Amino acid sequence: HIGEPPATPRRVFITRELPLTAVGKVHKPTLRTDAARRHLLDTLRGLPLARMEVDDSAHLGRTVRVALDASLDEPQRTRSAVHEALRGYALTIAWEEDAQAPPVAL
């Protein structure tokens, strides 16, 4: 039982094994990235995305790599919806089909 409601987990995910460092400690950055991926998938649910990945890098911070469904008639509308959904997050959006374009920081 957890006495403080804010400390109560909203969801629990069971994994086969925890990611470990070379010395056997739990690798928390990997767990944070996975939690961010799950949360962002929920946030972007219903949008026509082909793929969405979350990366953490030293120079860009947390980056969400998004690939739109190639069959879209109006990809700009979906891009706008993704930007609106992720507006309050401290992350960078990188569109995969625009490999030459710089990522858009939010």
Short mmCIF file of N, CA and C in Angstrom, two decimals:
data_model
loop_
_atom_site.label_atom_id
_atom_site.label_comp_id
_atom_site.label_asym_id
_atom_site.label_seq_id
_atom_site.Cartn_x
_atom_site.Cartn_y
_atom_site.Cartn_z
N HIS A 1 0.84 -1.18 0.00
CA HIS A 1 0.00 0.00 0.00
C HIS A 1 0.88 1.24 0.00
N ILE A 2 0.55 2.23 -0.84
CA ILE A 2 1.29 3.48 -0.91
C ILE A 2 0.39 4.57 -0.36
N GLY A 3 0.84 5.24 0.73
CA GLY A 3 0.02 6.22 1.42
C GLY A 3 -0.18 7.53 0.69
N GLU A 4 0.75 7.91 -0.20
CA GLU A 4 0.64 9.18 -0.91
C GLU A 4 0.11 8.93 -2.32
N PRO A 5 -1.08 9.46 -2.65
CA PRO A 5 -1.64 9.23 -3.99
C PRO A 5 -0.71 9.63 -5.14
N PRO A 6 0.05 10.76 -5.06
CA PRO A 6 0.94 11.08 -6.19
C PRO A 6 2.05 10.04 -6.40
N ALA A 7 2.38 9.28 -5.38
CA ALA A 7 3.44 8.28 -5.51
C ALA A 7 2.92 6.95 -6.06
N THR A 8 1.61 6.82 -6.18
CA THR A 8 1.02 5.58 -6.69
C THR A 8 1.24 5.49 -8.20
N PRO A 9 1.80 4.38 -8.68
CA PRO A 9 2.00 4.25 -10.12
C PRO A 9 0.68 4.22 -10.87
N ARG A 10 0.63 4.88 -12.02
CA ARG A 10 -0.58 4.85 -12.85
C ARG A 10 -0.67 3.54 -13.61
N ARG A 11 0.49 3.03 -14.02
CA ARG A 11 0.55 1.77 -14.76
C ARG A 11 1.77 1.00 -14.30
N VAL A 12 1.71 -0.31 -14.43
CA VAL A 12 2.84 -1.17 -14.12
C VAL A 12 3.11 -2.02 -15.35
N PHE A 13 4.36 -2.05 -15.79
CA PHE A 13 4.75 -2.85 -16.94
C PHE A 13 5.71 -3.94 -16.47
N ILE A 14 5.43 -5.14 -16.88
CA ILE A 14 6.28 -6.29 -16.54
C ILE A 14 7.26 -6.51 -17.69
N THR A 15 8.54 -6.62 -17.36
CA THR A 15 9.56 -6.90 -18.38
C THR A 15 10.22 -8.23 -18.05
N ARG A 16 10.76 -8.85 -19.07
CA ARG A 16 11.44 -10.14 -18.86
C ARG A 16 12.70 -9.96 -18.02
N GLU A 17 13.42 -8.87 -18.30
CA GLU A 17 14.63 -8.59 -17.53
C GLU A 17 14.89 -7.09 -17.54
N LEU A 18 15.55 -6.62 -16.52
CA LEU A 18 15.89 -5.21 -16.42
C LEU A 18 17.19 -4.94 -17.17
N PRO A 19 17.30 -3.78 -17.81
CA PRO A 19 18.57 -3.44 -18.46
C PRO A 19 19.63 -3.17 -17.39
N LEU A 20 20.79 -3.75 -17.58
CA LEU A 20 21.85 -3.63 -16.58
C LEU A 20 23.10 -2.97 -17.17
N THR A 21 23.84 -2.33 -16.29
CA THR A 21 25.14 -1.78 -16.68
C THR A 21 26.17 -2.90 -16.67
N ALA A 22 27.39 -2.58 -17.05
CA ALA A 22 28.46 -3.58 -17.07
C ALA A 22 28.77 -4.13 -15.68
N VAL A 23 28.47 -3.34 -14.62
CA VAL A 23 28.75 -3.81 -13.27
C VAL A 23 27.53 -4.42 -12.59
N GLY A 24 26.42 -4.55 -13.34
CA GLY A 24 25.24 -5.23 -12.81
C GLY A 24 24.19 -4.35 -12.16
N LYS A 25 24.33 -3.03 -12.26
CA LYS A 25 23.32 -2.13 -11.71
C LYS A 25 22.23 -1.88 -12.75
N VAL A 26 21.03 -1.54 -12.28
CA VAL A 26 19.94 -1.24 -13.20
C VAL A 26 20.29 0.02 -13.99
N HIS A 27 20.15 -0.05 -15.32
CA HIS A 27 20.45 1.09 -16.19
C HIS A 27 19.19 1.95 -16.32
N LYS A 28 19.09 2.96 -15.46
CA LYS A 28 17.88 3.78 -15.38
C LYS A 28 17.62 4.61 -16.63
N PRO A 29 18.64 5.13 -17.34
CA PRO A 29 18.33 5.88 -18.56
C PRO A 29 17.54 5.06 -19.59
N THR A 30 17.84 3.78 -19.70
CA THR A 30 17.10 2.92 -20.62
C THR A 30 15.65 2.80 -20.17
N LEU A 31 15.43 2.67 -18.88
CA LEU A 31 14.06 2.59 -18.36
C LEU A 31 13.31 3.90 -18.59
N ARG A 32 13.98 5.04 -18.41
CA ARG A 32 13.34 6.34 -18.66
C ARG A 32 12.97 6.51 -20.12
N THR A 33 13.86 6.10 -21.02
CA THR A 33 13.58 6.19 -22.45
C THR A 33 12.39 5.32 -22.82
N ASP A 34 12.33 4.12 -22.26
CA ASP A 34 11.20 3.23 -22.52
C ASP A 34 9.89 3.82 -21.98
N ALA A 35 9.94 4.41 -20.79
CA ALA A 35 8.75 5.04 -20.22
C ALA A 35 8.30 6.22 -21.08
N ALA A 36 9.26 7.01 -21.57
CA ALA A 36 8.93 8.14 -22.45
C ALA A 36 8.29 7.63 -23.74
N ARG A 37 8.84 6.56 -24.30
CA ARG A 37 8.29 5.99 -25.54
C ARG A 37 6.86 5.55 -25.34
N ARG A 38 6.60 4.84 -24.25
CA ARG A 38 5.24 4.38 -23.96
C ARG A 38 4.27 5.55 -23.79
N HIS A 39 4.72 6.57 -23.06
CA HIS A 39 3.86 7.74 -22.83
C HIS A 39 3.57 8.48 -24.14
N LEU A 40 4.61 8.67 -24.96
CA LEU A 40 4.41 9.37 -26.21
C LEU A 40 3.55 8.58 -27.19
N LEU A 41 3.67 7.27 -27.17
CA LEU A 41 2.78 6.45 -28.00
C LEU A 41 1.33 6.65 -27.60
N ASP A 42 1.06 6.72 -26.29
CA ASP A 42 -0.29 7.00 -25.82
C ASP A 42 -0.74 8.39 -26.25
N THR A 43 0.16 9.36 -26.15
CA THR A 43 -0.17 10.75 -26.50
C THR A 43 -0.49 10.87 -27.99
N LEU A 44 0.24 10.15 -28.83
CA LEU A 44 0.06 10.26 -30.29
C LEU A 44 -0.88 9.20 -30.86
N ARG A 45 -1.54 8.45 -30.00
CA ARG A 45 -2.46 7.40 -30.45
C ARG A 45 -3.53 7.99 -31.36
N GLY A 46 -3.80 7.31 -32.44
CA GLY A 46 -4.83 7.75 -33.37
C GLY A 46 -4.28 8.56 -34.54
N LEU A 47 -3.05 9.02 -34.47
CA LEU A 47 -2.46 9.75 -35.59
C LEU A 47 -1.84 8.76 -36.57
N PRO A 48 -1.91 9.05 -37.86
CA PRO A 48 -1.41 8.09 -38.87
C PRO A 48 0.12 8.12 -38.99
N LEU A 49 0.78 7.51 -38.02
CA LEU A 49 2.24 7.46 -38.02
C LEU A 49 2.70 6.08 -38.47
N ALA A 50 3.75 6.05 -39.28
CA ALA A 50 4.32 4.77 -39.69
C ALA A 50 5.22 4.23 -38.59
N ARG A 51 5.93 5.16 -37.90
CA ARG A 51 6.87 4.72 -36.87
C ARG A 51 7.17 5.90 -35.95
N MET A 52 7.45 5.59 -34.69
CA MET A 52 7.84 6.60 -33.72
C MET A 52 8.86 5.97 -32.78
N GLU A 53 10.03 6.59 -32.67
CA GLU A 53 11.09 6.09 -31.80
C GLU A 53 11.57 7.22 -30.91
N VAL A 54 12.07 6.87 -29.74
CA VAL A 54 12.61 7.86 -28.81
C VAL A 54 14.09 7.55 -28.60
N ASP A 55 14.92 8.59 -28.75
CA ASP A 55 16.37 8.47 -28.54
C ASP A 55 16.80 9.53 -27.55
N ASP A 56 17.83 9.23 -26.80
CA ASP A 56 18.47 10.22 -25.93
C ASP A 56 19.90 10.40 -26.41
N SER A 57 20.28 11.65 -26.66
CA SER A 57 21.65 11.92 -27.07
C SER A 57 22.19 13.09 -26.27
N ALA A 58 23.50 13.15 -26.16
CA ALA A 58 24.13 14.19 -25.36
C ALA A 58 23.93 15.57 -25.95
N HIS A 59 23.95 15.70 -27.27
CA HIS A 59 23.87 17.05 -27.86
C HIS A 59 22.44 17.48 -28.20
N LEU A 60 21.51 16.58 -28.43
CA LEU A 60 20.13 16.96 -28.75
C LEU A 60 19.16 16.73 -27.60
N GLY A 61 19.56 15.99 -26.58
CA GLY A 61 18.63 15.63 -25.51
C GLY A 61 17.69 14.54 -26.00
N ARG A 62 16.48 14.53 -25.51
CA ARG A 62 15.51 13.51 -25.92
C ARG A 62 14.95 13.90 -27.29
N THR A 63 15.05 12.97 -28.22
CA THR A 63 14.58 13.18 -29.59
C THR A 63 13.53 12.14 -29.93
N VAL A 64 12.43 12.61 -30.52
CA VAL A 64 11.38 11.72 -31.01
C VAL A 64 11.52 11.68 -32.53
N ARG A 65 11.80 10.50 -33.07
CA ARG A 65 11.92 10.33 -34.51
C ARG A 65 10.57 9.82 -35.02
N VAL A 66 9.98 10.60 -35.92
CA VAL A 66 8.64 10.31 -36.40
C VAL A 66 8.67 10.08 -37.90
N ALA A 67 8.05 9.00 -38.35
CA ALA A 67 7.86 8.74 -39.77
C ALA A 67 6.36 8.69 -40.02
N LEU A 68 5.90 9.51 -40.96
CA LEU A 68 4.47 9.54 -41.28
C LEU A 68 4.11 8.40 -42.22
N ASP A 69 2.86 8.03 -42.18
CA ASP A 69 2.33 7.03 -43.11
C ASP A 69 2.47 7.59 -44.52
N ALA A 70 3.11 6.85 -45.42
CA ALA A 70 3.39 7.33 -46.77
C ALA A 70 2.13 7.56 -47.60
N SER A 71 1.02 6.98 -47.21
CA SER A 71 -0.20 7.11 -48.00
C SER A 71 -1.03 8.36 -47.63
N LEU A 72 -0.51 9.23 -46.78
CA LEU A 72 -1.26 10.41 -46.36
C LEU A 72 -1.47 11.39 -47.50
N ASP A 73 -2.70 11.92 -47.59
CA ASP A 73 -2.99 12.96 -48.57
C ASP A 73 -2.51 14.32 -48.09
N GLU A 74 -2.62 14.56 -46.78
CA GLU A 74 -2.23 15.85 -46.22
C GLU A 74 -1.24 15.65 -45.07
N PRO A 75 0.03 15.39 -45.37
CA PRO A 75 1.00 15.14 -44.30
C PRO A 75 1.20 16.35 -43.38
N GLN A 76 1.01 17.56 -43.91
CA GLN A 76 1.21 18.75 -43.08
C GLN A 76 0.20 18.82 -41.94
N ARG A 77 -1.00 18.34 -42.18
CA ARG A 77 -2.02 18.31 -41.12
C ARG A 77 -1.59 17.38 -39.99
N THR A 78 -1.03 16.23 -40.35
CA THR A 78 -0.55 15.29 -39.33
C THR A 78 0.65 15.87 -38.60
N ARG A 79 1.56 16.52 -39.31
CA ARG A 79 2.71 17.16 -38.66
C ARG A 79 2.23 18.19 -37.65
N SER A 80 1.25 18.98 -38.03
CA SER A 80 0.71 20.00 -37.12
C SER A 80 0.08 19.34 -35.89
N ALA A 81 -0.62 18.23 -36.09
CA ALA A 81 -1.24 17.53 -34.96
C ALA A 81 -0.18 16.98 -34.02
N VAL A 82 0.93 16.46 -34.57
CA VAL A 82 2.03 15.95 -33.74
C VAL A 82 2.65 17.10 -32.95
N HIS A 83 2.92 18.22 -33.63
CA HIS A 83 3.49 19.39 -32.94
C HIS A 83 2.57 19.86 -31.82
N GLU A 84 1.28 19.91 -32.07
CA GLU A 84 0.32 20.36 -31.06
C GLU A 84 0.29 19.40 -29.87
N ALA A 85 0.30 18.09 -30.16
CA ALA A 85 0.23 17.09 -29.08
C ALA A 85 1.49 17.12 -28.21
N LEU A 86 2.63 17.45 -28.81
CA LEU A 86 3.91 17.41 -28.08
C LEU A 86 4.41 18.79 -27.66
N ARG A 87 3.56 19.79 -27.76
CA ARG A 87 3.96 21.18 -27.50
C ARG A 87 4.60 21.37 -26.12
N GLY A 88 4.06 20.80 -25.08
CA GLY A 88 4.55 21.03 -23.73
C GLY A 88 5.72 20.17 -23.30
N TYR A 89 6.24 19.35 -24.18
CA TYR A 89 7.32 18.43 -23.82
C TYR A 89 8.68 19.03 -24.18
N ALA A 90 9.68 18.78 -23.34
CA ALA A 90 11.05 19.22 -23.60
C ALA A 90 11.74 18.15 -24.43
N LEU A 91 11.54 18.22 -25.75
CA LEU A 91 12.12 17.24 -26.64
C LEU A 91 12.28 17.84 -28.03
N THR A 92 12.94 17.10 -28.89
CA THR A 92 13.16 17.50 -30.28
C THR A 92 12.44 16.51 -31.17
N ILE A 93 11.74 17.02 -32.20
CA ILE A 93 11.09 16.15 -33.18
C ILE A 93 11.96 16.09 -34.42
N ALA A 94 12.27 14.88 -34.87
CA ALA A 94 13.01 14.68 -36.11
C ALA A 94 12.12 13.88 -37.05
N TRP A 95 11.82 14.47 -38.20
CA TRP A 95 10.97 13.80 -39.20
C TRP A 95 11.85 12.93 -40.07
N GLU A 96 11.56 11.65 -40.15
CA GLU A 96 12.45 10.73 -40.86
C GLU A 96 12.50 10.95 -42.36
N GLU A 97 11.41 11.35 -42.99
CA GLU A 97 11.46 11.51 -44.44
C GLU A 97 12.24 12.76 -44.83
N ASP A 98 12.50 13.65 -43.87
CA ASP A 98 13.30 14.85 -44.12
C ASP A 98 14.70 14.65 -43.54
N ALA A 99 15.42 13.68 -44.02
CA ALA A 99 16.74 13.37 -43.45
C ALA A 99 17.70 14.54 -43.56
N GLN A 100 17.53 15.39 -44.58
CA GLN A 100 18.44 16.52 -44.76
C GLN A 100 18.05 17.73 -43.91
N ALA A 101 16.79 17.80 -43.49
CA ALA A 101 16.31 18.95 -42.73
C ALA A 101 16.72 18.81 -41.26
N PRO A 102 17.03 19.93 -40.60
CA PRO A 102 17.38 19.85 -39.17
C PRO A 102 16.16 19.51 -38.35
N PRO A 103 16.33 18.84 -37.19
CA PRO A 103 15.20 18.52 -36.33
C PRO A 103 14.54 19.79 -35.80
N VAL A 104 13.26 19.68 -35.50
CA VAL A 104 12.50 20.82 -34.97
C VAL A 104 12.45 20.69 -33.46
N ALA A 105 12.99 21.67 -32.73
CA ALA A 105 12.98 21.63 -31.27
C ALA A 105 11.70 22.25 -30.74
N LEU A 106 11.12 21.62 -29.72
CA LEU A 106 9.93 22.16 -29.06
C LEU A 106 10.29 22.68 -27.71
#
